[in-house]
Amino acid sequence: VFDHVVAPMIDPEATTALFVVDAFRYEMAQELFVGLAEEQETTCRLDARLAELPTITAVGMNLLAPVVRSGRLKPALQNGSFKGFSAGEYRVSDPKSRQRAMHERVGGATCPLLKLRDVVGQNATRLKRSIAKSRLVIVHSEEIDTAGEADFGPAVFDSVMKNLRAAWRLLREAGVKQFVFTADHGFLLRDGLADVQSHGRKIDPNRRHVISSKAADHNGEVRVAMSDLGYDDTDEHVMFPETTATFDTGNRSRSFVHGGNSLQERV
């Protein structure tokens, strides 16, 4: 996304805003698209892409930074968990390192990293000063994912959508002309809260995926070698439920889940 969409939009004489929105499901993007398209002097485009697997924040959010090398990725894996991706001499693993990788790619005097709530809490004049001399400003939003993980997501989704539109308007008043809104992954809202399936010990799987060193196939699951997903320096395999069920981890089943291979999680 960064190399194909963001980088070509960078203008040395102007500022582009990149919104990285955790768990920004495609239907939410459609809603925002319709709202922005109604604004005067605004041209919008909505494109679909597939999130990398597994569809978790540690994968998708870090891969929004320019870490791809010749179409391949070098992940840091520890005990079946992603700890980031190599960006040459350092590891991209959190908002600050993502900011560093993006800033190095686009150049410019500064590359501000702002939280969504901080943007909507400012006026346009103050915001203009904070993004001055930057080719890229990054707006990071975790509200959708945080609310979903707490199992009260639908109660706050509307307010997040309003804040995204309000932040767009404020940044536009501050002089930003080009915007990209993107997600790291989507999510499922499941009605069958008890719909779980087993995979070995309850401590082995994550909710919607399993990383394993063994190339074993299990009933009700799909498996792929991580090397086939474009990951280098790993012999691991990743497995997913065929359905929207979650793996039995011994914990309370949640209605909001991601990490799997469904379209709702990936698009």
Tab-separated table of N, CA and C in Angstrom, residues 78-156:
chain	number	residue	atom	x	y	z
A	78	GLN	N	8.600	-15.019	17.411
A	78	GLN	CA	9.053	-15.520	18.698
A	78	GLN	C	7.906	-16.269	19.362
A	79	ASN	N	8.100	-17.567	19.579
A	79	ASN	CA	7.082	-18.406	20.215
A	79	ASN	C	5.724	-18.292	19.520
A	80	GLY	N	5.757	-18.287	18.183
A	80	GLY	CA	4.519	-18.258	17.426
A	80	GLY	C	3.862	-16.891	17.347
A	81	SER	N	4.587	-15.839	17.710
A	81	SER	CA	4.027	-14.487	17.663
A	81	SER	C	4.892	-13.584	16.792
A	82	PHE	N	4.247	-12.661	16.082
A	82	PHE	CA	4.958	-11.693	15.255
A	82	PHE	C	5.457	-10.555	16.130
A	83	LYS	N	6.739	-10.240	16.006
A	83	LYS	CA	7.350	-9.154	16.761
A	83	LYS	C	7.789	-8.002	15.863
A	84	GLY	N	7.376	-8.045	14.608
A	84	GLY	CA	7.708	-6.970	13.691
A	84	GLY	C	8.339	-7.493	12.414
A	85	PHE	N	8.821	-6.548	11.577
A	85	PHE	CA	9.407	-6.888	10.283
A	85	PHE	C	10.676	-6.074	10.065
A	86	SER	N	11.625	-6.682	9.382
A	86	SER	CA	12.901	-6.030	9.131
A	86	SER	C	12.730	-4.893	8.128
A	87	ALA	N	13.343	-3.756	8.471
A	87	ALA	CA	13.398	-2.621	7.546
A	87	ALA	C	14.856	-2.261	7.301
A	88	GLY	N	15.688	-3.292	7.112
A	88	GLY	CA	17.116	-3.068	6.931
A	88	GLY	C	17.850	-3.163	8.243
A	89	GLU	N	18.324	-2.026	8.760
A	89	GLU	CA	19.131	-2.038	9.979
A	89	GLU	C	18.301	-2.020	11.258
A	90	TYR	N	16.986	-1.908	11.156
A	90	TYR	CA	16.150	-1.900	12.355
A	90	TYR	C	14.847	-2.647	12.080
A	91	ARG	N	14.062	-2.828	13.135
A	91	ARG	CA	12.816	-3.583	13.061
A	91	ARG	C	11.619	-2.644	13.166
A	92	VAL	N	10.656	-2.809	12.279
A	92	VAL	CA	9.401	-2.063	12.351
A	92	VAL	C	8.417	-2.881	13.181
A	93	SER	N	8.050	-2.337	14.333
A	93	SER	CA	7.249	-3.125	15.267
A	93	SER	C	6.225	-2.312	16.051
A	94	ASP	N	6.207	-0.991	15.884
A	94	ASP	CA	5.297	-0.155	16.655
A	94	ASP	C	5.093	1.168	15.919
A	95	PRO	N	4.209	2.033	16.428
A	95	PRO	CA	3.935	3.286	15.704
A	95	PRO	C	5.174	4.123	15.433
A	96	LYS	N	6.082	4.215	16.385
A	96	LYS	CA	7.268	5.045	16.200
A	96	LYS	C	8.192	4.507	15.107
A	97	SER	N	8.402	3.198	15.085
A	97	SER	CA	9.276	2.633	14.049
A	97	SER	C	8.599	2.671	12.680
A	98	ARG	N	7.266	2.571	12.648
A	98	ARG	CA	6.549	2.744	11.377
A	98	ARG	C	6.718	4.175	10.875
A	99	GLN	N	6.602	5.129	11.792
A	99	GLN	CA	6.814	6.523	11.435
A	99	GLN	C	8.215	6.733	10.876
A	100	ARG	N	9.216	6.129	11.508
A	100	ARG	CA	10.602	6.279	11.049
A	100	ARG	C	10.767	5.751	9.628
A	101	ALA	N	10.219	4.559	9.355
A	101	ALA	CA	10.360	3.961	8.025
A	101	ALA	C	9.675	4.808	6.959
A	102	MET	N	8.495	5.333	7.286
A	102	MET	CA	7.776	6.170	6.327
A	102	MET	C	8.508	7.475	6.079
A	103	HIS	N	9.014	8.087	7.152
A	103	HIS	CA	9.716	9.355	7.016
A	103	HIS	C	10.974	9.186	6.162
A	104	GLU	N	11.703	8.103	6.392
A	104	GLU	CA	12.908	7.854	5.598
A	104	GLU	C	12.580	7.697	4.121
A	105	ARG	N	11.420	7.124	3.825
A	105	ARG	CA	11.054	6.894	2.426
A	105	ARG	C	10.620	8.183	1.728
A	106	VAL	N	9.867	9.044	2.415
A	106	VAL	CA	9.302	10.214	1.741
A	106	VAL	C	10.146	11.472	1.922
A	107	GLY	N	11.011	11.504	2.946
A	107	GLY	CA	11.816	12.687	3.194
A	107	GLY	C	10.996	13.812	3.811
A	108	GLY	N	11.542	15.003	3.746
A	108	GLY	CA	10.882	16.150	4.353
A	108	GLY	C	11.459	16.446	5.726
A	109	ALA	N	11.217	17.663	6.202
A	109	ALA	CA	11.781	18.086	7.479
A	109	ALA	C	11.197	17.317	8.650
A	110	THR	N	9.890	17.063	8.611
A	110	THR	CA	9.215	16.354	9.692
A	110	THR	C	8.229	15.360	9.109
A	111	CYS	N	7.760	14.461	9.964
A	111	CYS	CA	6.720	13.488	9.589
A	111	CYS	C	5.879	13.235	10.844
A	112	PRO	N	4.961	14.133	11.155
A	112	PRO	CA	4.215	14.032	12.413
A	112	PRO	C	3.392	12.751	12.509
A	113	LEU	N	3.354	12.185	13.717
A	113	LEU	CA	2.504	11.038	14.040
A	113	LEU	C	1.470	11.516	15.049
A	114	LEU	N	0.216	11.560	14.636
A	114	LEU	CA	-0.857	12.096	15.460
A	114	LEU	C	-1.893	11.019	15.749
A	115	LYS	N	-2.475	11.071	16.923
A	115	LYS	CA	-3.603	10.209	17.241
A	115	LYS	C	-4.892	10.875	16.761
A	116	LEU	N	-5.861	10.056	16.361
A	116	LEU	CA	-7.117	10.596	15.845
A	116	LEU	C	-7.756	11.557	16.845
A	117	ARG	N	-7.780	11.181	18.121
A	117	ARG	CA	-8.424	12.041	19.122
A	117	ARG	C	-7.696	13.368	19.276
A	118	ASP	N	-6.394	13.379	19.031
A	118	ASP	CA	-5.643	14.623	19.137
A	118	ASP	C	-5.936	15.551	17.954
A	119	VAL	N	-6.165	14.971	16.788
A	119	VAL	CA	-6.494	15.788	15.619
A	119	VAL	C	-7.833	16.479	15.819
A	120	VAL	N	-8.853	15.726	16.228
A	120	VAL	CA	-10.184	16.322	16.374
A	120	VAL	C	-10.254	17.261	17.577
A	121	GLY	N	-9.249	17.206	18.438
A	121	GLY	CA	-9.222	18.100	19.593
A	121	GLY	C	-8.533	19.423	19.321
A	122	GLN	N	-8.077	19.658	18.073
A	122	GLN	CA	-7.396	20.896	17.722
A	122	GLN	C	-8.239	21.716	16.747
A	123	ASN	N	-7.890	22.986	16.616
A	123	ASN	CA	-8.486	23.780	15.548
A	123	ASN	C	-7.549	23.775	14.351
A	124	ALA	N	-8.043	24.240	13.218
A	124	ALA	CA	-7.281	24.142	11.979
A	124	ALA	C	-5.997	24.963	12.027
A	125	THR	N	-6.035	26.122	12.683
A	125	THR	CA	-4.844	26.975	12.746
A	125	THR	C	-3.720	26.307	13.520
A	126	ARG	N	-4.074	25.755	14.659
A	126	ARG	CA	-3.067	25.069	15.471
A	126	ARG	C	-2.562	23.822	14.760
A	127	LEU	N	-3.457	23.119	14.103
A	127	LEU	CA	-3.086	21.912	13.372
A	127	LEU	C	-2.137	22.254	12.221
A	128	LYS	N	-2.388	23.368	11.564
A	128	LYS	CA	-1.536	23.778	10.450
A	128	LYS	C	-0.108	24.004	10.913
A	129	ARG	N	0.055	24.590	12.094
A	129	ARG	CA	1.402	24.805	12.625
A	129	ARG	C	2.090	23.481	12.944
A	130	SER	N	1.335	22.511	13.448
A	130	SER	CA	1.942	21.250	13.873
A	130	SER	C	2.370	20.376	12.703
A	131	ILE	N	1.807	20.596	11.509
A	131	ILE	CA	2.166	19.769	10.348
A	131	ILE	C	2.994	20.541	9.334
A	132	ALA	N	3.397	21.763	9.676
A	132	ALA	CA	4.177	22.580	8.745
A	132	ALA	C	5.487	21.887	8.375
A	133	LYS	N	5.910	22.055	7.128
A	133	LYS	CA	7.167	21.519	6.589
A	133	LYS	C	7.192	19.989	6.527
A	134	SER	N	6.033	19.352	6.547
A	134	SER	CA	5.984	17.888	6.446
A	134	SER	C	5.390	17.483	5.097
A	135	ARG	N	5.996	16.489	4.500
A	135	ARG	CA	5.432	15.921	3.269
A	135	ARG	C	4.347	14.902	3.587
A	136	LEU	N	4.457	14.288	4.773
A	136	LEU	CA	3.506	13.264	5.164
A	136	LEU	C	3.151	13.457	6.627
A	137	VAL	N	1.875	13.372	6.948
A	137	VAL	CA	1.413	13.334	8.330
A	137	VAL	C	0.637	12.028	8.512
A	138	ILE	N	0.935	11.314	9.593
A	138	ILE	CA	0.318	10.010	9.862
A	138	ILE	C	-0.688	10.180	10.987
A	139	VAL	N	-1.908	9.728	10.758
A	139	VAL	CA	-2.952	9.761	11.780
A	139	VAL	C	-3.263	8.326	12.173
A	140	HIS	N	-3.039	7.997	13.434
A	140	HIS	CA	-3.181	6.631	13.929
A	140	HIS	C	-4.463	6.520	14.747
A	141	SER	N	-5.305	5.558	14.405
A	141	SER	CA	-6.565	5.354	15.115
A	141	SER	C	-6.674	3.907	15.581
A	142	GLU	N	-6.876	3.715	16.881
A	142	GLU	CA	-7.063	2.388	17.462
A	142	GLU	C	-8.460	2.196	18.032
A	143	GLU	N	-9.325	3.201	17.890
A	143	GLU	CA	-10.604	3.191	18.603
A	143	GLU	C	-11.518	2.032	18.210
A	144	ILE	N	-11.556	1.692	16.928
A	144	ILE	CA	-12.443	0.612	16.482
A	144	ILE	C	-12.010	-0.712	17.095
A	145	ASP	N	-10.721	-1.000	17.004
A	145	ASP	CA	-10.208	-2.270	17.525
A	145	ASP	C	-10.317	-2.328	19.048
A	146	THR	N	-10.008	-1.241	19.725
A	146	THR	CA	-10.074	-1.218	21.184
A	146	THR	C	-11.490	-1.447	21.676
A	147	ALA	N	-12.440	-0.765	21.055
A	147	ALA	CA	-13.836	-0.941	21.453
A	147	ALA	C	-14.333	-2.347	21.128
A	148	GLY	N	-13.922	-2.869	19.973
A	148	GLY	CA	-14.343	-4.214	19.607
A	148	GLY	C	-13.820	-5.260	20.561
A	149	GLU	N	-12.550	-5.137	20.939
A	149	GLU	CA	-11.945	-6.100	21.863
A	149	GLU	C	-12.608	-6.047	23.237
A	150	ALA	N	-13.177	-4.910	23.588
A	150	ALA	CA	-13.876	-4.771	24.864
A	150	ALA	C	-15.336	-5.218	24.752
A	151	ASP	N	-15.729	-5.691	23.558
A	151	ASP	CA	-17.082	-6.188	23.296
A	151	ASP	C	-18.165	-5.125	23.407
A	152	PHE	N	-17.814	-3.867	23.155
A	152	PHE	CA	-18.862	-2.859	22.996
A	152	PHE	C	-18.607	-2.024	21.744
A	153	GLY	N	-18.031	-2.681	20.731
A	153	GLY	CA	-17.679	-1.997	19.501
A	153	GLY	C	-18.832	-1.290	18.811
A	154	PRO	N	-19.935	-1.969	18.507
A	154	PRO	CA	-21.021	-1.315	17.773
A	154	PRO	C	-21.545	-0.062	18.454
A	155	ALA	N	-21.386	0.043	19.769
A	155	ALA	CA	-21.871	1.218	20.489
A	155	ALA	C	-21.045	2.456	20.199
A	156	VAL	N	-19.792	2.276	19.736
A	156	VAL	CA	-18.912	3.431	19.500
A	156	VAL	C	-18.480	3.564	18.045
